[in-house]
PDB file of C-alpha atoms in Angstrom:
ATOM      1  CA  MET A   1       4.726 -23.389  -4.075  1.00 51.00           C
ATOM      2  CA  GLY A   2       8.121 -21.248  -3.172  1.00 49.00           C
ATOM      3  CA  ARG A   3       7.756 -18.430  -1.389  1.00 53.00           C
ATOM      4  CA  ALA A   4       6.111 -16.200  -1.003  1.00 54.00           C
ATOM      5  CA  HIS A   5       7.393 -12.043  -2.799  1.00 56.00           C
ATOM      6  CA  PRO A   6       6.331  -8.865  -0.804  1.00 55.00           C
ATOM      7  CA  HIS A   7       5.252  -7.170  -4.108  1.00 59.00           C
ATOM      8  CA  GLN A   8       4.251 -10.503  -5.867  1.00 72.00           C
ATOM      9  CA  GLU A   9       1.503 -10.149  -8.522  1.00 90.00           C
ATOM     10  CA  PHE A  10      -1.196 -11.438  -8.730  1.00 94.00           C
ATOM     11  CA  ALA A  11      -4.333 -13.023 -11.693  1.00 95.00           C
ATOM     12  CA  VAL A  12      -7.614 -13.141 -10.597  1.00 96.00           C
ATOM     13  CA  ARG A  13      -9.696 -15.129 -11.890  1.00 96.00           C
ATOM     14  CA  THR A  14     -13.416 -17.358 -11.417  1.00 96.00           C
ATOM     15  CA  PRO A  15     -13.552 -20.674 -10.705  1.00 97.00           C
ATOM     16  CA  VAL A  16     -13.492 -24.031 -13.175  1.00 96.00           C
ATOM     17  CA  PRO A  17     -13.853 -27.761 -11.935  1.00 96.00           C
ATOM     18  CA  ALA A  18     -10.859 -29.033 -12.679  1.00 96.00           C
ATOM     19  CA  ASP A  19      -9.883 -26.550  -9.763  1.00 97.00           C
ATOM     20  CA  SER A  20     -11.528 -28.692  -6.867  1.00 96.00           C
ATOM     21  CA  PRO A  21      -8.105 -30.854  -6.894  1.00 96.00           C
ATOM     22  CA  GLU A  22      -5.773 -26.899  -6.500  1.00 97.00           C
ATOM     23  CA  LEU A  23      -8.141 -26.069  -4.239  1.00 96.00           C
ATOM     24  CA  CYS A  24      -8.652 -29.091  -1.908  1.00 95.00           C
ATOM     25  CA  ARG A  25      -4.644 -28.876  -1.589  1.00 95.00           C
ATOM     26  CA  MET A  26      -4.524 -24.482  -1.097  1.00 96.00           C
ATOM     27  CA  TYR A  27      -7.238 -25.843   2.057  1.00 95.00           C
ATOM     28  CA  GLY A  28      -4.716 -28.495   3.454  1.00 94.00           C
ATOM     29  CA  ARG A  29      -2.171 -26.284   3.707  1.00 95.00           C
ATOM     30  CA  CYS A  30      -4.438 -23.706   5.787  1.00 95.00           C
ATOM     31  CA  ALA A  31      -3.292 -23.902   9.387  1.00 93.00           C
ATOM     32  CA  PRO A  32      -6.640 -25.069  11.085  1.00 92.00           C
ATOM     33  CA  ALA A  33      -7.296 -21.974  12.872  1.00 90.00           C
ATOM     34  CA  THR A  34      -7.521 -20.638   9.058  1.00 91.00           C
ATOM     35  CA  ARG A  35     -10.289 -23.069   8.170  1.00 91.00           C
ATOM     36  CA  TYR A  36     -11.900 -22.720  11.899  1.00 87.00           C
ATOM     37  CA  HIS A  37     -12.322 -18.620  10.817  1.00 85.00           C
ATOM     38  CA  ARG A  38     -13.885 -19.295   7.678  1.00 86.00           C
ATOM     39  CA  PHE A  39     -15.721 -22.284   7.486  1.00 86.00           C
ATOM     40  CA  LEU A  40     -16.623 -22.671  11.761  1.00 80.00           C
ATOM     41  CA  SER A  41     -14.377 -25.802  11.201  1.00 80.00           C
ATOM     42  CA  SER A  42     -11.001 -27.242  11.229  1.00 79.00           C
ATOM     43  CA  SER A  43     -12.226 -30.580   9.584  1.00 84.00           C
ATOM     44  CA  PRO A  44      -9.059 -30.966   7.247  1.00 86.00           C
ATOM     45  CA  ALA A  45     -10.536 -32.304   3.880  1.00 90.00           C
ATOM     46  CA  PHE A  46     -12.621 -29.129   2.324  1.00 90.00           C
ATOM     47  CA  PRO A  47     -16.240 -29.710   3.051  1.00 87.00           C
ATOM     48  CA  PRO A  48     -17.628 -30.594  -0.793  1.00 85.00           C
ATOM     49  CA  GLY A  49     -20.751 -28.656  -0.769  1.00 89.00           C
ATOM     50  CA  HIS A  50     -18.935 -25.845  -0.609  1.00 91.00           C
ATOM     51  CA  LEU A  51     -16.278 -26.504  -3.287  1.00 93.00           C
ATOM     52  CA  ASP A  52     -19.034 -27.838  -5.887  1.00 93.00           C
ATOM     53  CA  ALA A  53     -21.135 -24.654  -4.922  1.00 94.00           C
ATOM     54  CA  VAL A  54     -17.683 -22.389  -6.513  1.00 95.00           C
ATOM     55  CA  THR A  55     -16.302 -24.588  -9.210  1.00 95.00           C
ATOM     56  CA  ARG A  56     -20.155 -25.473 -11.023  1.00 94.00           C
ATOM     57  CA  PRO A  57     -22.109 -21.691  -8.805  1.00 90.00           C
ATOM     58  CA  ALA A  58     -26.126 -22.125  -9.338  1.00 89.00           C
ATOM     59  CA  PRO A  59     -27.869 -18.448 -10.623  1.00 90.00           C
ATOM     60  CA  GLY A  60     -26.833 -16.620  -8.149  1.00 92.00           C
ATOM     61  CA  VAL A  61     -23.225 -17.613  -7.085  1.00 95.00           C
ATOM     62  CA  ASP A  62     -20.501 -16.597  -7.230  1.00 97.00           C
ATOM     63  CA  ALA A  63     -16.991 -16.623  -6.399  1.00 97.00           C
ATOM     64  CA  LEU A  64     -13.032 -15.232  -7.761  1.00 97.00           C
ATOM     65  CA  LEU A  65      -9.683 -16.900  -7.392  1.00 96.00           C
ATOM     66  CA  VAL A  66      -6.308 -15.603  -6.557  1.00 97.00           C
ATOM     67  CA  THR A  67      -2.873 -17.157  -8.259  1.00 96.00           C
ATOM     68  CA  PRO A  68       0.465 -15.815  -9.024  1.00 94.00           C
ATOM     69  CA  ALA A  69       0.987 -14.312 -11.942  1.00 91.00           C
ATOM     70  CA  GLY A  70       3.292 -16.901 -13.344  1.00 88.00           C
ATOM     71  CA  ASP A  71       1.369 -19.811 -12.100  1.00 90.00           C
ATOM     72  CA  ARG A  72      -2.271 -19.100 -12.573  1.00 90.00           C
ATOM     73  CA  SER A  73      -3.446 -22.913 -11.843  1.00 91.00           C
ATOM     74  CA  HIS A  74      -2.406 -23.092  -8.273  1.00 94.00           C
ATOM     75  CA  PRO A  75      -5.387 -21.380  -5.259  1.00 96.00           C
ATOM     76  CA  VAL A  76      -3.775 -19.171  -2.834  1.00 97.00           C
ATOM     77  CA  ALA A  77      -7.024 -17.078  -2.191  1.00 97.00           C
ATOM     78  CA  LEU A  78     -11.175 -17.911  -3.111  1.00 97.00           C
ATOM     79  CA  GLY A  79     -13.536 -15.607  -2.179  1.00 96.00           C
ATOM     80  CA  SER A  80     -17.671 -16.241  -2.643  1.00 95.00           C
ATOM     81  CA  THR A  81     -20.819 -14.089  -2.317  1.00 96.00           C
ATOM     82  CA  HIS A  82     -24.475 -16.597  -2.488  1.00 94.00           C
ATOM     83  CA  PRO A  83     -27.673 -15.211  -1.969  1.00 95.00           C
ATOM     84  CA  VAL A  84     -29.457 -15.666   1.130  1.00 94.00           C
ATOM     85  CA  LEU A  85     -32.590 -13.316   1.424  1.00 93.00           C
ATOM     86  CA  PRO A  86     -33.725 -11.319  -1.577  1.00 93.00           C
ATOM     87  CA  GLY A  87     -30.620  -9.111  -2.771  1.00 94.00           C
ATOM     88  CA  THR A  88     -28.405  -9.250   0.170  1.00 95.00           C
ATOM     89  CA  VAL A  89     -25.952 -11.922  -0.524  1.00 95.00           C
ATOM     90  CA  GLU A  90     -23.131 -13.795   1.391  1.00 94.00           C
ATOM     91  CA  LEU A  91     -19.485 -13.001   1.204  1.00 93.00           C
ATOM     92  CA  GLY A  92     -16.757 -15.801   2.173  1.00 92.00           C
ATOM     93  CA  VAL A  93     -13.168 -15.288   2.103  1.00 93.00           C
ATOM     94  CA  LEU A  94     -10.060 -17.992   2.458  1.00 93.00           C
ATOM     95  CA  VAL A  95      -6.251 -16.775   1.960  1.00 95.00           C
ATOM     96  CA  GLU A  96      -3.953 -19.693   2.561  1.00 96.00           C
ATOM     97  CA  ASP A  97      -1.544 -18.502   5.583  1.00 95.00           C
ATOM     98  CA  VAL A  98       1.261 -18.188   3.493  1.00 94.00           C
ATOM     99  CA  TRP A  99       0.126 -15.272   1.196  1.00 94.00           C
ATOM    100  CA  GLN A 100      -1.650 -13.717   4.106  1.00 91.00           C
ATOM    101  CA  ARG A 101      -1.057 -10.183   4.651  1.00 89.00           C
ATOM    102  CA  ARG A 102       0.241  -8.994   1.446  1.00 90.00           C
ATOM    103  CA  GLY A 103      -4.051  -7.419   0.215  1.00 91.00           C
ATOM    104  CA  LEU A 104      -5.366 -10.853  -1.196  1.00 94.00           C
ATOM    105  CA  GLY A 105      -8.124 -10.543   1.144  1.00 91.00           C
ATOM    106  CA  ARG A 106      -8.878  -6.834   0.857  1.00 91.00           C
ATOM    107  CA  LEU A 107      -8.380  -7.955  -3.247  1.00 93.00           C
ATOM    108  CA  LEU A 108     -11.257 -10.715  -3.075  1.00 95.00           C
ATOM    109  CA  VAL A 109     -13.962  -8.594  -1.167  1.00 92.00           C
ATOM    110  CA  ARG A 110     -13.870  -5.228  -3.068  1.00 92.00           C
ATOM    111  CA  ARG A 111     -14.244  -7.241  -6.802  1.00 95.00           C
ATOM    112  CA  LEU A 112     -16.987  -9.804  -5.538  1.00 95.00           C
ATOM    113  CA  ALA A 113     -18.449  -6.563  -3.858  1.00 93.00           C
ATOM    114  CA  ARG A 114     -18.651  -4.236  -7.423  1.00 93.00           C
ATOM    115  CA  ARG A 115     -19.939  -8.252  -8.788  1.00 95.00           C
ATOM    116  CA  ALA A 116     -22.444  -8.540  -6.491  1.00 94.00           C
ATOM    117  CA  GLY A 117     -23.649  -5.614  -7.590  1.00 93.00           C
ATOM    118  CA  LEU A 118     -23.561  -5.399 -10.710  1.00 93.00           C
ATOM    119  CA  ARG A 119     -25.477  -8.341 -10.822  1.00 92.00           C
ATOM    120  CA  GLY A 120     -28.090  -6.130  -8.553  1.00 92.00           C
ATOM    121  CA  ALA A 121     -27.573  -7.182  -4.412  1.00 94.00           C
ATOM    122  CA  VAL A 122     -28.354  -4.573  -2.396  1.00 93.00           C
ATOM    123  CA  ALA A 123     -26.606  -6.202   1.118  1.00 93.00           C
ATOM    124  CA  LEU A 124     -23.459  -7.875   1.358  1.00 92.00           C
ATOM    125  CA  THR A 125     -23.104  -9.812   4.543  1.00 91.00           C
ATOM    126  CA  ALA A 126     -20.618 -11.179   6.569  1.00 90.00           C
ATOM    127  CA  GLN A 127     -20.463 -13.540   9.494  1.00 87.00           C
ATOM    128  CA  ALA A 128     -16.930 -14.225  11.654  1.00 83.00           C
ATOM    129  CA  PRO A 129     -15.989 -15.328  15.775  1.00 82.00           C
ATOM    130  CA  THR A 130     -16.621 -12.342  17.948  1.00 78.00           C
ATOM    131  CA  GLY A 131     -12.666 -12.351  18.968  1.00 73.00           C
ATOM    132  CA  ARG A 132     -12.302 -11.676  15.355  1.00 72.00           C
ATOM    133  CA  ARG A 133     -13.748  -8.359  14.931  1.00 69.00           C
ATOM    134  CA  TRP A 134     -11.516  -7.052  12.762  1.00 71.00           C
ATOM    135  CA  VAL A 135     -12.388  -8.851   9.635  1.00 72.00           C
ATOM    136  CA  LEU A 136     -15.512  -7.488   9.572  1.00 80.00           C
ATOM    137  CA  TRP A 137     -14.012  -4.255   9.756  1.00 80.00           C
ATOM    138  CA  LEU A 138     -12.538  -4.547   6.189  1.00 80.00           C
ATOM    139  CA  LEU A 139     -15.457  -5.451   4.421  1.00 82.00           C
ATOM    140  CA  ARG A 140     -17.671  -2.485   6.267  1.00 84.00           C
ATOM    141  CA  ASP A 141     -13.526  -0.541   4.612  1.00 84.00           C
ATOM    142  CA  GLU A 142     -14.205  -1.966   1.194  1.00 83.00           C
ATOM    143  CA  VAL A 143     -18.331  -1.601   1.077  1.00 85.00           C
ATOM    144  CA  GLY A 144     -19.856   1.360   4.007  1.00 82.00           C
ATOM    145  CA  THR A 145     -21.290   1.307   7.456  1.00 83.00           C
ATOM    146  CA  LEU A 146     -21.618  -1.725   9.085  1.00 86.00           C
ATOM    147  CA  GLU A 147     -25.104  -2.919  10.905  1.00 89.00           C
ATOM    148  CA  TYR A 148     -24.559  -5.737  12.966  1.00 87.00           C
ATOM    149  CA  GLY A 149     -26.701  -8.456  14.142  1.00 86.00           C
ATOM    150  CA  PRO A 150     -26.851 -10.645  17.941  1.00 81.00           C
ATOM    151  CA  MET A 151     -22.969 -11.432  19.120  1.00 75.00           C
ATOM    152  CA  SER A 152     -22.768 -14.891  20.606  1.00 76.00           C
ATOM    153  CA  ASP A 153     -19.970 -16.830  19.884  1.00 80.00           C
ATOM    154  CA  THR A 154     -19.735 -15.184  15.938  1.00 86.00           C
ATOM    155  CA  VAL A 155     -21.090 -12.018  15.251  1.00 85.00           C
ATOM    156  CA  ARG A 156     -22.881 -10.415  11.267  1.00 87.00           C
ATOM    157  CA  ALA A 157     -23.211  -7.751  10.057  1.00 88.00           C
ATOM    158  CA  THR A 158     -24.571  -6.697   6.684  1.00 91.00           C
ATOM    159  CA  ALA A 159     -23.362  -3.881   4.316  1.00 90.00           C
ATOM    160  CA  ARG A 160     -25.369  -1.723   1.999  1.00 90.00           C
ATOM    161  CA  LEU A 161     -23.984  -2.373  -1.622  1.00 88.00           C
ATOM    162  CA  VAL A 162     -23.581   1.249  -3.511  1.00 78.00           C
ATOM    163  CA  PRO A 163     -25.221   0.577  -7.215  1.00 68.00           C
ATOM    164  CA  PRO A 164     -21.557   1.065  -9.403  1.00 63.00           C
ATOM    165  CA  ARG A 165     -21.112   2.548 -12.604  1.00 62.00           C
ATOM    166  CA  ARG A 166     -20.574   1.016 -15.309  1.00 58.00           C
ATOM    167  CA  SER A 167     -18.147   1.469 -16.920  1.00 54.00           C
ATOM    168  CA  ARG A 168     -18.587   1.592 -21.503  1.00 54.00           C
ATOM    169  CA  GLY A 169     -16.113  -0.718 -22.887  1.00 50.00           C
ATOM    170  CA  ARG A 170     -14.858  -2.566 -19.442  1.00 45.00           C
ATOM    171  CA  THR A 171     -15.908  -5.308 -17.874  1.00 44.00           C
ATOM    172  CA  ASP A 172     -14.539  -6.646 -14.426  1.00 48.00           C
ATOM    173  CA  ASN A 173     -11.127  -9.790 -15.957  1.00 47.00           C
ATOM    174  CA  CYS A 174      -8.949  -9.480 -13.676  1.00 48.00           C
ATOM    175  CA  ALA A 175      -5.658  -8.532 -14.840  1.00 47.00           C
ATOM    176  CA  PRO A 176      -2.704  -9.283 -12.804  1.00 52.00           C
ATOM    177  CA  THR A 177      -2.918  -7.021  -9.634  1.00 55.00           C
ATOM    178  CA  ARG A 178       0.186  -5.976  -7.256  1.00 53.00           C
ATOM    179  CA  THR A 179       0.311  -6.157  -4.088  1.00 49.00           C
ATOM    180  CA  SER A 180       2.648  -5.666  -0.871  1.00 41.00           C
ATOM    181  CA  ARG A 181       3.938  -6.706   2.418  1.00 38.00           C
ATOM    182  CA  ASN A 182       0.923  -4.294   4.089  1.00 34.00           C
ATOM    183  CA  GLU A 183      -2.663  -4.461   2.704  1.00 34.00           C
ATOM    184  CA  PHE A 184      -2.623  -1.385   4.085  1.00 27.00           C
ATOM    185  CA  SER A 185      -0.118   0.653   2.563  1.00 25.00           C
ATOM    186  CA  ASN A 186      -0.193   1.311  -1.332  1.00 26.00           C
ATOM    187  CA  SER A 187       3.453   0.205  -3.523  1.00 26.00           C
ATOM    188  CA  SER A 188       5.739   3.626  -3.276  1.00 25.00           C
ATOM    189  CA  ASP A 189       5.365   3.459  -7.667  1.00 25.00           C
ATOM    190  CA  SER A 190       1.955   3.543  -8.645  1.00 28.00           C
ATOM    191  CA  ALA A 191       0.761   0.168 -10.085  1.00 29.00           C
ATOM    192  CA  PRO A 192       0.685  -0.035 -14.077  1.00 29.00           C
ATOM    193  CA  GLN A 193      -2.465   0.666 -16.207  1.00 29.00           C
ATOM    194  CA  GLY A 194      -4.340  -2.250 -16.188  1.00 33.00           C
ATOM    195  CA  ARG A 195      -2.933  -3.287 -12.879  1.00 37.00           C
ATOM    196  CA  GLU A 196      -4.478  -2.690  -9.087  1.00 37.00           C
ATOM    197  CA  ALA A 197      -2.994  -0.701  -6.207  1.00 34.00           C
ATOM    198  CA  LEU A 198      -3.875  -0.990  -2.630  1.00 33.00           C
ATOM    199  CA  PRO A 199      -5.867   1.600  -1.109  1.00 35.00           C
ATOM    200  CA  GLU A 200      -3.736   4.109   1.811  1.00 35.00           C
ATOM    201  CA  ARG A 201      -4.030   2.959   5.050  1.00 36.00           C
ATOM    202  CA  ARG A 202      -6.452   5.232   6.501  1.00 39.00           C
ATOM    203  CA  SER A 203      -6.670   6.863   9.832  1.00 37.00           C
ATOM    204  CA  GLY A 204      -8.629   5.931  13.669  1.00 40.00           C
ATOM    205  CA  LYS A 205      -8.569   2.507  13.104  1.00 39.00           C
ATOM    206  CA  SER A 206      -7.949  -0.015  15.855  1.00 34.00           C
ATOM    207  CA  PRO A 207      -4.438  -1.742  15.741  1.00 30.00           C
ATOM    208  CA  GLU A 208      -6.927  -5.154  15.084  1.00 31.00           C
ATOM    209  CA  SER A 209      -7.586  -4.027  11.561  1.00 30.00           C
ATOM    210  CA  GLN A 210      -3.808  -4.428  10.255  1.00 30.00           C
ATOM    211  CA  VAL A 211      -3.439  -8.015  11.309  1.00 27.00           C
ATOM    212  CA  ARG A 212      -4.004 -10.630   8.306  1.00 31.00           C
ATOM    213  CA  PRO A 213      -6.485  -9.951   6.213  1.00 31.00           C
ATOM    214  CA  CYS A 214      -7.861 -13.867   6.252  1.00 33.00           C
ATOM    215  CA  GLY A 215     -11.633 -14.531   6.310  1.00 36.00           C
ATOM    216  CA  GLY A 216     -14.151 -14.815   8.953  1.00 38.00           C
ATOM    217  CA  PRO A 217     -16.960 -17.612   8.523  1.00 46.00           C
ATOM    218  CA  LEU A 218     -18.685 -15.224   5.872  1.00 39.00           C
ATOM    219  CA  ARG A 219     -20.411 -18.297   4.215  1.00 36.00           C
TER     220      ARG A 219
END
């Protein structure tokens, strides 16, 4: 895949079984550290159980992938949720290294949280290595206050979902989305109709929250 453009437009859609080979290639292009932060494993092979889960989802499992708008068969990011307790789903996000810092992690968290709420979930949980707690702050920014579990090598956080409003005549299908190089800043131009601009940066954040938005283990 060519070099990422700072104002690239992206499309977001649900994965299908035919995406499996390209998802494996995307995983292979990720650095070992990126794989570990997502799956707590740096194995060179995409976890087969997870691949089946996102391309052939069972009831309660949801997944979205991101592609460049001009090449919708080439995934560069993947996010998913699956139920772990009644009313609670676990979130996972993986963004290919070269496509990080473009807001794709934030976009997937926002979309998946909304879809989970529409499906009746009341809480969203995620896990990250203890040294990468800023990944969980992305969940806090997009969903709400976090409740942290015990810390060891990893830490888990849970956010309560606010039931989203259902808009008449509107679905959560994903139109092309414009992102900027800094995921915490809007482009200087407002987003065209049908496209989503990134939220403005919030004050009072630790500088750690400004680093790349790849997902934590979040399995």
